[in-house]
mmCIF file of C-alpha atoms in Angstrom:
data_model
loop_
_atom_site.group_PDB
_atom_site.id
_atom_site.type_symbol
_atom_site.label_atom_id
_atom_site.label_comp_id
_atom_site.label_asym_id
_atom_site.label_seq_id
_atom_site.Cartn_x
_atom_site.Cartn_y
_atom_site.Cartn_z
ATOM 1 C CA UNK A 1216 0.552 -6.653 13.495
ATOM 2 C CA UNK A 1217 -2.114 -4.464 15.050
ATOM 3 C CA UNK A 1218 -2.339 -0.678 15.464
ATOM 4 C CA UNK A 1219 -4.614 1.153 17.898
ATOM 5 C CA UNK A 1220 -4.897 4.925 18.271
ATOM 6 C CA UNK A 1221 -5.534 6.392 21.718
ATOM 7 C CA UNK A 1222 -8.115 9.180 21.744
ATOM 8 C CA UNK A 1223 -10.216 11.110 24.259
ATOM 9 C CA UNK A 1224 -13.220 8.995 23.250
ATOM 10 C CA UNK A 1225 -11.361 5.706 23.675
ATOM 11 C CA UNK A 1226 -9.136 3.330 21.720
ATOM 12 C CA UNK A 1227 -9.556 3.286 17.919
ATOM 13 C CA UNK A 1228 -8.478 -0.004 16.259
ATOM 14 C CA UNK A 1229 -7.056 0.977 12.858
ATOM 15 C CA UNK A 1230 -5.252 -2.272 11.912
ATOM 16 C CA UNK A 1231 -6.575 -5.504 13.412
ATOM 17 C CA UNK A 1232 -4.103 -8.344 13.117
ATOM 18 C CA UNK A 1233 -2.437 -8.431 9.687
ATOM 19 C CA UNK A 1234 0.343 -10.762 8.513
ATOM 20 C CA UNK A 1235 2.026 -10.089 5.156
ATOM 21 C CA UNK A 1236 5.356 -10.836 3.547
ATOM 22 C CA UNK A 1237 7.125 -9.173 0.610
ATOM 23 C CA UNK A 1238 10.045 -10.768 -1.210
ATOM 24 C CA UNK A 1239 12.936 -9.173 -3.059
ATOM 25 C CA UNK A 1240 11.800 -7.955 -6.475
ATOM 26 C CA UNK A 1241 8.122 -8.454 -5.623
ATOM 27 C CA UNK A 1242 5.323 -5.869 -5.667
ATOM 28 C CA UNK A 1243 2.473 -6.160 -3.165
ATOM 29 C CA UNK A 1244 -0.598 -3.959 -3.593
ATOM 30 C CA UNK A 1245 -2.822 -2.842 -0.714
ATOM 31 C CA UNK A 1246 -6.347 -1.864 -1.781
ATOM 32 C CA UNK A 1247 -9.383 -0.565 0.041
ATOM 33 C CA UNK A 1248 -11.587 2.440 0.682
ATOM 34 C CA UNK A 1249 -10.472 5.446 2.697
ATOM 35 C CA UNK A 1250 -10.355 4.475 6.358
ATOM 36 C CA UNK A 1251 -9.615 0.802 5.740
ATOM 37 C CA UNK A 1252 -6.179 1.067 7.399
ATOM 38 C CA UNK A 1253 -3.896 1.089 4.328
ATOM 39 C CA UNK A 1254 -1.887 4.223 5.109
ATOM 40 C CA UNK A 1255 -1.706 3.397 8.812
ATOM 41 C CA UNK A 1256 -0.200 0.038 7.897
ATOM 42 C CA UNK A 1257 2.317 1.689 5.554
ATOM 43 C CA UNK A 1258 3.398 4.378 8.024
ATOM 44 C CA UNK A 1259 3.779 1.774 10.768
ATOM 45 C CA UNK A 1260 6.443 -0.073 8.768
ATOM 46 C CA UNK A 1261 8.976 2.705 9.415
ATOM 47 C CA UNK A 1262 7.461 3.958 12.692
ATOM 48 C CA UNK A 1263 6.110 7.164 11.205
ATOM 49 C CA UNK A 1264 2.890 7.173 13.238
ATOM 50 C CA UNK A 1265 2.108 9.764 15.946
ATOM 51 C CA UNK A 1266 2.715 9.036 19.629
ATOM 52 C CA UNK A 1267 -0.979 8.289 20.094
ATOM 53 C CA UNK A 1268 -0.552 5.042 18.138
ATOM 54 C CA UNK A 1269 0.103 1.757 19.933
ATOM 55 C CA UNK A 1270 1.617 -1.006 17.787
ATOM 56 C CA UNK A 1271 1.765 -4.697 18.680
ATOM 57 C CA UNK A 1272 3.331 -7.589 16.801
ATOM 58 C CA UNK A 1273 6.495 -7.614 14.704
ATOM 59 C CA UNK A 1274 7.768 -5.737 11.644
ATOM 60 C CA UNK A 1275 10.733 -7.665 10.295
ATOM 61 C CA UNK A 1276 13.030 -5.978 7.772
ATOM 62 C CA UNK A 1277 15.606 -8.539 6.649
ATOM 63 C CA UNK A 1278 14.966 -10.339 9.941
ATOM 64 C CA UNK A 1279 15.415 -7.268 12.177
ATOM 65 C CA UNK A 1280 12.383 -6.028 14.120
ATOM 66 C CA UNK A 1281 11.766 -2.352 13.311
ATOM 67 C CA UNK A 1282 9.632 -1.922 16.450
ATOM 68 C CA UNK A 1283 12.600 -2.779 18.691
ATOM 69 C CA UNK A 1284 15.196 -0.597 16.962
ATOM 70 C CA UNK A 1285 16.637 2.325 18.928
ATOM 71 C CA UNK A 1286 16.386 5.746 17.299
ATOM 72 C CA UNK A 1287 19.922 5.682 15.985
ATOM 73 C CA UNK A 1288 19.369 2.361 14.223
ATOM 74 C CA UNK A 1289 15.968 3.495 12.942
ATOM 75 C CA UNK A 1290 17.495 6.651 11.413
ATOM 76 C CA UNK A 1291 20.104 4.462 9.697
ATOM 77 C CA UNK A 1292 17.387 2.198 8.251
ATOM 78 C CA UNK A 1293 15.104 4.951 6.935
ATOM 79 C CA UNK A 1294 15.903 5.775 3.295
ATOM 80 C CA UNK A 1295 18.913 3.431 3.284
ATOM 81 C CA UNK A 1296 17.076 0.104 3.779
ATOM 82 C CA UNK A 1297 13.463 1.195 3.288
ATOM 83 C CA UNK A 1298 12.052 4.414 1.860
ATOM 84 C CA UNK A 1299 8.665 6.021 1.259
ATOM 85 C CA UNK A 1300 7.052 7.725 -1.736
ATOM 86 C CA UNK A 1301 4.479 9.880 0.021
ATOM 87 C CA UNK A 1302 1.040 10.734 -1.302
ATOM 88 C CA UNK A 1303 1.055 14.208 -2.900
ATOM 89 C CA UNK A 1304 4.619 15.215 -3.774
ATOM 90 C CA UNK A 1305 3.660 18.914 -3.682
ATOM 91 C CA UNK A 1306 3.215 18.642 0.093
ATOM 92 C CA UNK A 1307 6.043 16.157 0.720
ATOM 93 C CA UNK A 1308 8.770 18.258 -0.950
ATOM 94 C CA UNK A 1309 10.293 21.318 0.737
ATOM 95 C CA UNK A 1310 9.053 24.335 -1.291
ATOM 96 C CA UNK A 1311 12.085 26.539 -0.519
ATOM 97 C CA UNK A 1312 14.828 24.065 -1.463
ATOM 98 C CA UNK A 1313 15.901 22.960 -4.914
ATOM 99 C CA UNK A 1314 14.884 19.386 -5.710
ATOM 100 C CA UNK A 1315 18.490 18.326 -6.333
ATOM 101 C CA UNK A 1316 19.387 19.276 -2.760
ATOM 102 C CA UNK A 1317 16.455 17.260 -1.436
ATOM 103 C CA UNK A 1318 17.419 14.155 -3.425
ATOM 104 C CA UNK A 1319 21.035 14.507 -2.251
ATOM 105 C CA UNK A 1320 20.085 14.895 1.422
ATOM 106 C CA UNK A 1321 19.686 11.165 2.254
ATOM 107 C CA UNK A 1322 22.964 10.422 0.465
ATOM 108 C CA UNK A 1323 24.773 12.988 2.621
ATOM 109 C CA UNK A 1324 23.000 12.135 5.892
ATOM 110 C CA UNK A 1325 23.850 8.438 5.546
ATOM 111 C CA UNK A 1326 27.423 9.169 4.436
ATOM 112 C CA UNK A 1327 26.945 7.303 1.174
ATOM 113 C CA UNK A 1328 28.465 10.071 -0.958
ATOM 114 C CA UNK A 1329 30.482 13.267 -0.538
ATOM 115 C CA UNK A 1330 28.859 16.509 -1.829
ATOM 116 C CA UNK A 1331 30.536 16.375 -5.246
ATOM 117 C CA UNK A 1332 29.701 12.704 -5.764
ATOM 118 C CA UNK A 1333 26.159 13.293 -4.503
ATOM 119 C CA UNK A 1334 25.552 15.889 -7.227
ATOM 120 C CA UNK A 1335 26.690 13.387 -9.855
ATOM 121 C CA UNK A 1336 24.431 10.690 -8.421
ATOM 122 C CA UNK A 1337 21.465 13.091 -8.312
ATOM 123 C CA UNK A 1338 21.910 13.785 -12.024
ATOM 124 C CA UNK A 1339 21.926 10.063 -12.735
ATOM 125 C CA UNK A 1340 18.839 9.449 -10.581
ATOM 126 C CA UNK A 1341 16.907 12.211 -12.356
ATOM 127 C CA UNK A 1342 17.785 10.762 -15.747
ATOM 128 C CA UNK A 1343 16.778 7.307 -14.499
ATOM 129 C CA UNK A 1344 13.290 8.582 -13.675
ATOM 130 C CA UNK A 1345 12.973 10.392 -16.995
ATOM 131 C CA UNK A 1346 13.961 13.951 -16.048
ATOM 132 C CA UNK A 1347 16.903 15.966 -17.439
ATOM 133 C CA UNK A 1348 19.787 16.494 -15.029
ATOM 134 C CA UNK A 1349 19.382 20.291 -15.112
ATOM 135 C CA UNK A 1350 16.057 19.893 -13.299
ATOM 136 C CA UNK A 1351 18.111 19.446 -10.097
ATOM 137 C CA UNK A 1352 18.249 23.261 -9.952
ATOM 138 C CA UNK A 1353 14.456 23.613 -10.025
ATOM 139 C CA UNK A 1354 12.175 24.339 -7.096
ATOM 140 C CA UNK A 1355 9.106 22.114 -6.610
ATOM 141 C CA UNK A 1356 6.688 24.794 -7.823
ATOM 142 C CA UNK A 1357 8.542 24.928 -11.143
ATOM 143 C CA UNK A 1358 7.688 21.286 -11.874
ATOM 144 C CA UNK A 1359 4.471 19.644 -12.990
ATOM 145 C CA UNK A 1360 2.663 17.108 -10.799
ATOM 146 C CA UNK A 1361 4.142 14.182 -12.699
ATOM 147 C CA UNK A 1362 7.656 15.651 -12.520
ATOM 148 C CA UNK A 1363 7.358 16.181 -8.763
ATOM 149 C CA UNK A 1364 6.234 12.577 -8.337
ATOM 150 C CA UNK A 1365 9.299 11.454 -10.319
ATOM 151 C CA UNK A 1366 11.492 13.519 -7.992
ATOM 152 C CA UNK A 1367 9.950 11.688 -5.020
ATOM 153 C CA UNK A 1368 10.714 8.347 -6.686
ATOM 154 C CA UNK A 1369 14.310 9.456 -7.348
ATOM 155 C CA UNK A 1370 14.646 10.443 -3.686
ATOM 156 C CA UNK A 1371 13.287 7.058 -2.594
ATOM 157 C CA UNK A 1372 15.843 5.288 -4.833
ATOM 158 C CA UNK A 1373 18.815 7.445 -3.820
ATOM 159 C CA UNK A 1374 20.253 5.106 -1.170
ATOM 160 C CA UNK A 1375 19.405 1.885 -3.048
ATOM 161 C CA UNK A 1376 16.899 0.606 -0.453
ATOM 162 C CA UNK A 1377 15.654 -2.968 -0.228
ATOM 163 C CA UNK A 1378 12.025 -1.878 0.168
ATOM 164 C CA UNK A 1379 9.954 1.017 -1.160
ATOM 165 C CA UNK A 1380 6.555 1.933 0.288
ATOM 166 C CA UNK A 1381 4.483 3.913 -2.219
ATOM 167 C CA UNK A 1382 1.376 5.532 -0.701
ATOM 168 C CA UNK A 1383 -1.031 6.508 -3.510
ATOM 169 C CA UNK A 1384 1.880 7.578 -5.792
ATOM 170 C CA UNK A 1385 -0.387 8.493 -8.725
ATOM 171 C CA UNK A 1386 -3.100 10.428 -6.860
ATOM 172 C CA UNK A 1387 -4.150 13.667 -8.639
ATOM 173 C CA UNK A 1388 -2.133 12.829 -11.773
ATOM 174 C CA UNK A 1389 -3.775 12.813 -15.177
ATOM 175 C CA UNK A 1390 -4.187 9.493 -16.972
ATOM 176 C CA UNK A 1391 -1.176 9.867 -19.280
ATOM 177 C CA UNK A 1392 1.223 10.894 -16.499
ATOM 178 C CA UNK A 1393 -0.184 8.172 -14.252
ATOM 179 C CA UNK A 1394 0.599 5.570 -16.913
ATOM 180 C CA UNK A 1395 4.160 6.907 -17.254
ATOM 181 C CA UNK A 1396 4.785 6.843 -13.484
ATOM 182 C CA UNK A 1397 3.416 3.291 -13.172
ATOM 183 C CA UNK A 1398 5.569 2.094 -16.076
ATOM 184 C CA UNK A 1399 8.570 3.708 -14.403
ATOM 185 C CA UNK A 1400 7.859 2.003 -11.071
ATOM 186 C CA UNK A 1401 7.453 -1.401 -12.717
ATOM 187 C CA UNK A 1402 10.724 -1.098 -14.635
ATOM 188 C CA UNK A 1403 12.691 0.080 -11.581
ATOM 189 C CA UNK A 1404 11.415 -2.809 -9.451
ATOM 190 C CA UNK A 1405 12.387 -5.290 -12.166
ATOM 191 C CA UNK A 1406 15.810 -3.736 -12.810
ATOM 192 C CA UNK A 1407 16.849 -3.252 -9.178
ATOM 193 C CA UNK A 1408 15.133 -6.198 -7.487
ATOM 194 C CA UNK A 1409 13.485 -3.913 -4.926
ATOM 195 C CA UNK A 1410 10.520 -5.013 -2.844
ATOM 196 C CA UNK A 1411 7.511 -2.722 -3.291
ATOM 197 C CA UNK A 1412 4.413 -2.131 -1.169
ATOM 198 C CA UNK A 1413 2.015 0.018 -3.182
ATOM 199 C CA UNK A 1414 -1.157 1.496 -1.708
ATOM 200 C CA UNK A 1415 -4.172 2.599 -3.703
ATOM 201 C CA UNK A 1416 -7.970 2.577 -3.682
ATOM 202 C CA UNK A 1417 -7.783 1.816 -7.422
ATOM 203 C CA UNK A 1418 -7.707 -1.940 -8.027
ATOM 204 C CA UNK A 1419 -7.009 -1.463 -11.740
ATOM 205 C CA UNK A 1420 -3.790 0.444 -10.988
ATOM 206 C CA UNK A 1421 -2.620 -2.221 -8.544
ATOM 207 C CA UNK A 1422 -3.545 -5.073 -10.892
ATOM 208 C CA UNK A 1423 -1.432 -3.483 -13.636
ATOM 209 C CA UNK A 1424 1.565 -2.844 -11.362
ATOM 210 C CA UNK A 1425 1.716 -5.494 -8.630
ATOM 211 C CA UNK A 1426 2.301 -9.230 -8.429
ATOM 212 C CA UNK A 1427 -0.067 -9.785 -5.496
ATOM 213 C CA UNK A 1428 -2.989 -7.910 -3.958
ATOM 214 C CA UNK A 1429 -4.234 -7.655 -0.390
ATOM 215 C CA UNK A 1430 -7.696 -6.101 -0.031
ATOM 216 C CA UNK A 1431 -8.328 -4.358 3.299
ATOM 217 C CA UNK A 1432 -11.619 -3.557 4.997
ATOM 218 C CA UNK A 1433 -12.125 -2.154 8.515
ATOM 219 C CA UNK A 1434 -8.506 -2.791 9.454
ATOM 220 C CA UNK A 1435 -8.357 -6.417 8.272
ATOM 221 C CA UNK A 1436 -7.157 -8.151 5.125
ATOM 222 C CA UNK A 1437 -10.254 -9.789 3.625
ATOM 223 C CA UNK A 1438 -8.775 -11.112 0.362
ATOM 224 C CA UNK A 1439 -5.333 -11.884 -1.036
ATOM 225 C CA UNK A 1440 -3.980 -13.487 -4.167
ATOM 226 C CA UNK A 1441 -2.326 -12.915 -7.537
ATOM 227 C CA UNK A 1442 -3.140 -9.378 -8.627
ATOM 228 C CA UNK A 1443 -4.878 -10.176 -11.910
ATOM 229 C CA UNK A 1444 -6.803 -13.043 -10.370
ATOM 230 C CA UNK A 1445 -8.166 -10.914 -7.542
ATOM 231 C CA UNK A 1446 -9.043 -8.067 -9.914
ATOM 232 C CA UNK A 1447 -10.882 -10.226 -12.437
ATOM 233 C CA UNK A 1448 -12.246 -12.927 -10.129
ATOM 234 C CA UNK A 1449 -12.528 -11.566 -6.582
ATOM 235 C CA UNK A 1450 -14.175 -14.053 -4.205
ATOM 236 C CA UNK A 1451 -14.924 -11.730 -1.294
ATOM 237 C CA UNK A 1452 -18.001 -9.526 -1.928
ATOM 238 C CA UNK A 1453 -16.020 -6.429 -0.966
ATOM 239 C CA UNK A 1454 -13.161 -7.210 -3.348
ATOM 240 C CA UNK A 1455 -15.738 -7.864 -6.070
ATOM 241 C CA UNK A 1456 -17.434 -4.518 -5.373
ATOM 242 C CA UNK A 1457 -14.123 -2.648 -5.624
ATOM 243 C CA UNK A 1458 -13.321 -4.310 -8.955
ATOM 244 C CA UNK A 1459 -16.804 -3.640 -10.348
ATOM 245 C CA UNK A 1460 -16.684 0.043 -9.399
ATOM 246 C CA UNK A 1461 -14.657 0.764 -12.541
ATOM 247 C CA UNK A 1462 -16.574 1.154 -15.813
ATOM 248 C CA UNK A 1463 -15.586 -0.952 -18.795
ATOM 249 C CA UNK A 1464 -14.584 1.176 -21.792
ATOM 250 C CA UNK A 1465 -16.924 0.512 -24.696
ATOM 251 C CA UNK A 1466 -19.532 -1.298 -22.593
ATOM 252 C CA UNK A 1467 -22.851 0.645 -22.768
ATOM 253 C CA UNK A 1468 -24.356 -1.200 -19.796
ATOM 254 C CA UNK A 1469 -21.356 -0.280 -17.664
ATOM 255 C CA UNK A 1470 -21.717 3.382 -18.654
ATOM 256 C CA UNK A 1471 -25.483 3.642 -18.253
ATOM 257 C CA UNK A 1472 -25.751 1.604 -15.046
ATOM 258 C CA UNK A 1473 -22.503 1.987 -13.093
ATOM 259 C CA UNK A 1474 -22.044 -0.532 -10.326
ATOM 260 C CA UNK A 1475 -20.841 0.499 -6.920
ATOM 261 C CA UNK A 1476 -21.213 -0.184 -3.243
ATOM 262 C CA UNK A 1477 -23.764 1.567 -1.080
ATOM 263 C CA UNK A 1478 -23.154 2.800 2.426
ATOM 264 C CA UNK A 1479 -19.939 3.766 4.180
ATOM 265 C CA UNK A 1480 -17.180 1.856 5.966
ATOM 266 C CA UNK A 1481 -17.947 1.281 9.654
ATOM 267 C CA UNK A 1482 -16.774 3.553 12.444
ATOM 268 C CA UNK A 1483 -13.692 1.749 13.836
ATOM 269 C CA UNK A 1484 -14.911 2.470 17.376
ATOM 270 C CA UNK A 1485 -18.286 0.855 16.627
ATOM 271 C CA UNK A 1486 -17.485 -2.140 14.489
ATOM 272 C CA UNK A 1487 -20.407 -4.497 13.874
ATOM 273 C CA UNK A 1488 -20.234 -8.024 15.233
ATOM 274 C CA UNK A 1489 -19.112 -10.917 13.078
ATOM 275 C CA UNK A 1490 -17.939 -9.955 9.604
ATOM 276 C CA UNK A 1491 -17.457 -6.176 9.574
ATOM 277 C CA UNK A 1492 -18.676 -6.048 5.980
ATOM 278 C CA UNK A 1493 -21.994 -7.828 6.526
ATOM 279 C CA UNK A 1494 -24.181 -4.661 6.907
ATOM 280 C CA UNK A 1495 -23.202 -3.631 3.346
ATOM 281 C CA UNK A 1496 -22.881 -7.112 1.846
ATOM 282 C CA UNK A 1497 -25.414 -8.054 -0.869
ATOM 283 C CA UNK A 1498 -24.940 -11.792 -0.236
ATOM 284 C CA UNK A 1499 -24.705 -11.812 3.574
ATOM 285 C CA UNK A 1500 -25.938 -14.895 5.411
ATOM 286 C CA UNK A 1501 -27.531 -14.900 8.892
ATOM 287 C CA UNK A 1502 -24.320 -16.249 10.435
ATOM 288 C CA UNK A 1503 -22.293 -13.300 9.088
ATOM 289 C CA UNK A 1504 -23.719 -11.140 11.890
ATOM 290 C CA UNK A 1505 -21.845 -13.164 14.516
ATOM 291 C CA UNK A 1506 -19.201 -15.196 12.658
ATOM 292 C CA UNK A 1507 -15.834 -13.715 11.629
ATOM 293 C CA UNK A 1508 -14.035 -15.895 9.064
ATOM 294 C CA UNK A 1509 -10.258 -16.013 8.680
ATOM 295 C CA UNK A 1510 -8.594 -16.019 5.258
ATOM 296 C CA UNK A 1511 -9.413 -19.305 3.528
ATOM 297 C CA UNK A 1512 -8.338 -20.714 0.147
ATOM 298 C CA UNK A 1513 -10.861 -19.554 -2.426
ATOM 299 C CA UNK A 1514 -10.823 -23.022 -4.018
ATOM 300 C CA UNK A 1515 -12.023 -24.572 -0.762
ATOM 301 C CA UNK A 1516 -8.883 -26.682 -0.285
ATOM 302 C CA UNK A 1517 -8.158 -27.868 3.244
ATOM 303 C CA UNK A 1518 -5.884 -25.604 5.287
ATOM 304 C CA UNK A 1519 -5.243 -24.841 8.936
ATOM 305 C CA UNK A 1520 -7.367 -21.732 9.623
ATOM 306 C CA UNK A 1521 -4.775 -20.524 12.158
ATOM 307 C CA UNK A 1522 -2.135 -20.371 9.413
ATOM 308 C CA UNK A 1523 -3.335 -17.267 7.545
ATOM 309 C CA UNK A 1524 0.058 -15.676 6.814
ATOM 310 C CA UNK A 1525 0.282 -14.516 3.210
ATOM 311 C CA UNK A 1526 3.734 -15.561 1.983
ATOM 312 C CA UNK A 1527 5.416 -14.247 -1.137
ATOM 313 C CA UNK A 1528 6.104 -17.774 -2.404
ATOM 314 C CA UNK A 1529 2.411 -18.649 -2.367
ATOM 315 C CA UNK A 1530 0.139 -17.971 -5.309
ATOM 316 C CA UNK A 1531 -2.946 -19.090 -3.403
ATOM 317 C CA UNK A 1532 -6.045 -16.944 -3.701
ATOM 318 C CA UNK A 1533 -7.696 -16.546 -0.272
ATOM 319 C CA UNK A 1534 -10.750 -14.730 1.053
ATOM 320 C CA UNK A 1535 -12.255 -14.163 4.511
ATOM 321 C CA UNK A 1536 -15.836 -15.054 3.607
ATOM 322 C CA UNK A 1537 -18.285 -17.826 4.465
ATOM 323 C CA UNK A 1538 -18.955 -18.299 0.745
ATOM 324 C CA UNK A 1539 -15.483 -19.799 0.193
ATOM 325 C CA UNK A 1540 -15.652 -22.251 3.105
ATOM 326 C CA UNK A 1541 -16.070 -25.958 2.257
ATOM 327 C CA UNK A 1542 -19.383 -26.180 4.107
ATOM 328 C CA UNK A 1543 -23.044 -26.513 3.074
ATOM 329 C CA UNK A 1544 -24.272 -23.091 2.034
ATOM 330 C CA UNK A 1545 -26.854 -21.478 4.286
ATOM 331 C CA UNK A 1546 -29.955 -19.790 3.050
ATOM 332 C CA UNK A 1547 -29.395 -16.168 2.120
ATOM 333 C CA UNK A 1548 -30.607 -13.550 4.568
#
């Protein structure tokens, strides 16, 4: 799949050819800096992008292409087959409606429950996400940040979807509430067998919640693999930089000399040639300025470079970097 935005200055490539697959009961994490294309990818899955976006490729939901659905079919799929937990529940919830009404709305719109039954189901959903049933009568401003995020999760679960897309679901939450929300998400995925796509810039959060990770940079996936393996042993320099950006508790060297990544992501309208990461890469080789590598097994095993689809049944760790290719290493630049 690829996504390009049309603008007065020209076309802006936001997602540049990505292939991913999520299985039932599996959690896939998307990581990367702001501007890497994570949220664009997530919003594309249910056609929530503005009209200025042009999407190519396929988005298959249980074998049905979302991009070719008419509006009636798309409305039937949203919330019922796939739902979204938006970033910042304070802005996603309607401030002048009680939260119980907002959770009940998808149930009523899709004809899943009559009003009386919907109220009963709302009470059960609130209790399932750790809130008392009487909170259905509250307005969003009467709830804390963590409680509002739980309401969003309850709304996403209301119609028992097959897939949930969570875009930065713990942003702006304190550490304790963040831990509670992540524990809740993990337990719900396990209990209900729901597929989850979770987006975050925080690799530690994704490693603790997801089965697999896909690291994005400049609109491309540059590393994939089992979540813990990518977090602790990233093979792409960008994935390694993201993992090392977090200090280690109790490690004086980590506290006194924090590691990070200099520079900024490239302007999508002025992407550098070759590997888009090479201007910021500490181990770039001369060929990185003109050579763009596809995802390759990090163990160097032989594979067809054209077959770079990340499938849920695979546990292979891959990276789009010359340093994982089974070739003689060049001299460093």
